mmCIF file of C-alpha atoms in Angstrom:
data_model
loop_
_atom_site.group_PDB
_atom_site.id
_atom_site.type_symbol
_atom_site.label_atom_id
_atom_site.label_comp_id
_atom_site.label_asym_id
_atom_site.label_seq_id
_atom_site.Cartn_x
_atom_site.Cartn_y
_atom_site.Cartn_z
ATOM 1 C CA UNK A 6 8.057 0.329 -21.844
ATOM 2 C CA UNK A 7 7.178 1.742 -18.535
ATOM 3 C CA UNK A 8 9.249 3.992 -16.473
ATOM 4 C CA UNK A 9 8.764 5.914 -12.972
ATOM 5 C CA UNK A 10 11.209 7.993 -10.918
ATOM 6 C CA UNK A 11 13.587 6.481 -8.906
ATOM 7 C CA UNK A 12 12.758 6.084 -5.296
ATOM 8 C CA UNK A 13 13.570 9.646 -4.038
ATOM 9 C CA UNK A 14 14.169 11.377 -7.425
ATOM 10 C CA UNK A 15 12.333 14.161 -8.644
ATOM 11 C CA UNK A 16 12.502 13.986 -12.417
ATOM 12 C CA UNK A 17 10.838 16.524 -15.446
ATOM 13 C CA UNK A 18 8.202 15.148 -17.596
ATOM 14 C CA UNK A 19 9.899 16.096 -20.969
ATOM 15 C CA UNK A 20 6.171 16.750 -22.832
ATOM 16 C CA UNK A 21 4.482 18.173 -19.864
ATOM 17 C CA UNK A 22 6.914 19.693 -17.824
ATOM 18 C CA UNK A 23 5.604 18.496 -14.747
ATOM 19 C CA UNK A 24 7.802 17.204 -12.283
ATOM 20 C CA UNK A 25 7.654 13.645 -11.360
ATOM 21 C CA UNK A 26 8.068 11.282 -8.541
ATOM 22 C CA UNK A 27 7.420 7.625 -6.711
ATOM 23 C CA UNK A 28 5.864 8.941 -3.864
ATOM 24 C CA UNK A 29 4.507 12.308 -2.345
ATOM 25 C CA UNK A 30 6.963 15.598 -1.419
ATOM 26 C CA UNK A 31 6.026 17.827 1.016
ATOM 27 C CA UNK A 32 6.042 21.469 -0.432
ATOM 28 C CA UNK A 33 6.301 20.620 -3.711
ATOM 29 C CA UNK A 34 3.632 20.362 -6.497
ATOM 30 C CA UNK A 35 4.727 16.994 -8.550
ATOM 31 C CA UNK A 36 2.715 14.134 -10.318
ATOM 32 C CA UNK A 37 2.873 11.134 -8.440
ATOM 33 C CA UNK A 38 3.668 7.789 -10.821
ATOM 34 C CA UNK A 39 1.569 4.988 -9.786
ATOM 35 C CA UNK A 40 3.738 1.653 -9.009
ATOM 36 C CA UNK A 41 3.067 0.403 -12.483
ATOM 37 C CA UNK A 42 5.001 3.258 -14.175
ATOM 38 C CA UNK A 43 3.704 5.368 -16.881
ATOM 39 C CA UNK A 44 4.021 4.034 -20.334
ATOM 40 C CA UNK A 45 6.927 5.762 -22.335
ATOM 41 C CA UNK A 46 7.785 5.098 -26.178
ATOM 42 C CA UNK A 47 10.879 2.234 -26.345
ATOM 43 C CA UNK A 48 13.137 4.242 -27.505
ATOM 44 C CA UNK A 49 12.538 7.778 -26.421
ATOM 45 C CA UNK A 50 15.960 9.054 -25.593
ATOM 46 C CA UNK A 51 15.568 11.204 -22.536
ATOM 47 C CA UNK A 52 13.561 8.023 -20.589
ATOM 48 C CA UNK A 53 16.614 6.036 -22.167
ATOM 49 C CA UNK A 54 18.984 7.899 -20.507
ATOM 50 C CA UNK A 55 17.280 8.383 -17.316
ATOM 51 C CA UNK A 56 17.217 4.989 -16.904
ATOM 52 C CA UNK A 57 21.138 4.120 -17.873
ATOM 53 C CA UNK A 58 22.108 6.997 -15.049
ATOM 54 C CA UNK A 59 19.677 5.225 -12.424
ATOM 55 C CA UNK A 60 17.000 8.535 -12.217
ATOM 56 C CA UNK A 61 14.567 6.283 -13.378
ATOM 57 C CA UNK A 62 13.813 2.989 -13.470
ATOM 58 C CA UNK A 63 11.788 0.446 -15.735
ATOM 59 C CA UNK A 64 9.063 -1.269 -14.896
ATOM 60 C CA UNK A 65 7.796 -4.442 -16.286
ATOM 61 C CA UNK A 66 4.474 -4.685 -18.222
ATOM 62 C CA UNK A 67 1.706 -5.728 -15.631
ATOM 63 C CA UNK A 68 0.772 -8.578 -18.370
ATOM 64 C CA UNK A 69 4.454 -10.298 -18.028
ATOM 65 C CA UNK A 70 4.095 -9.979 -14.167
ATOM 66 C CA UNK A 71 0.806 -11.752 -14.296
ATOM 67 C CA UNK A 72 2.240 -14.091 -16.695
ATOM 68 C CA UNK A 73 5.540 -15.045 -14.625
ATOM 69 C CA UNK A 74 3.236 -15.044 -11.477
ATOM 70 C CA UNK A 75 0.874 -18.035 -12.520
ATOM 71 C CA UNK A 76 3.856 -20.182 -14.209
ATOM 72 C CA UNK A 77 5.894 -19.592 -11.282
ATOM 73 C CA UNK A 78 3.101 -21.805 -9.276
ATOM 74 C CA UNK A 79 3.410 -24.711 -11.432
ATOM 75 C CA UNK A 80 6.523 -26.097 -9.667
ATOM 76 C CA UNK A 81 4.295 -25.765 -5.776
ATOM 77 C CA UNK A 82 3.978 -28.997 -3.741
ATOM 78 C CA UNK A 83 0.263 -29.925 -2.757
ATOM 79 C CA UNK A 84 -1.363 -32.300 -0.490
ATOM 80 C CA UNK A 85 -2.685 -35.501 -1.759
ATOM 81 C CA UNK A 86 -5.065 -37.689 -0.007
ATOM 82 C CA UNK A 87 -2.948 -40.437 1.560
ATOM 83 C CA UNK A 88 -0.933 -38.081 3.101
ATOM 84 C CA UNK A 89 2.060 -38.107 0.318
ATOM 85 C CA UNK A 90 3.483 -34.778 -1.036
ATOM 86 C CA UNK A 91 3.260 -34.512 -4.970
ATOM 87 C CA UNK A 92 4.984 -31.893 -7.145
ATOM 88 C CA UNK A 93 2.539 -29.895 -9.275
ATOM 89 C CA UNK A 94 5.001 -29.848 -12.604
ATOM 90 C CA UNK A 95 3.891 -33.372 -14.032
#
């Protein structure tokens, strides 16, 4: 799974020790996560339980995003020649 800090959060990197967070903090050395999240074993306890009290949150794989993106356009309404509209799920 993927995981980054909540918006705000600073969290601890439980292998590196680095402190973590969404976006930059002034006056503070930390490791900024990139939107996508940073990819985190499924069932690594600590990420677990970051996540169930809301320090973190999980992202979803960029693959299912694409995925979701591209059938989500099948449903769009497009233009046909004669000037009807015409669903784009057959």
């Amino acid at each position: 799974m993927f995981v980054k800090p909540a918006p705000g959060v600073l969290l601890r990197d439980p292998v590196t020790k680095q402190l973590l967070s969404d976006a930059p903090v002034g006056g503070l050395k930390t490791t900024v996560v990139p939107p996508e999240g940073m990819k985190v074993s499924d069932f690594d306890k600590y990420w677990l339980r970051r996540i169930h009290d809301r320090d973190a949150v999980k992202v979803s794989d960029v693959t299912d995003a694409q995925a979701t993106s591209t059938t989500s356009n099948a449903g769009t309404v497009q233009k046909v020649s004669d000037g009807e509209a015409e669903t784009g799920a057959n």
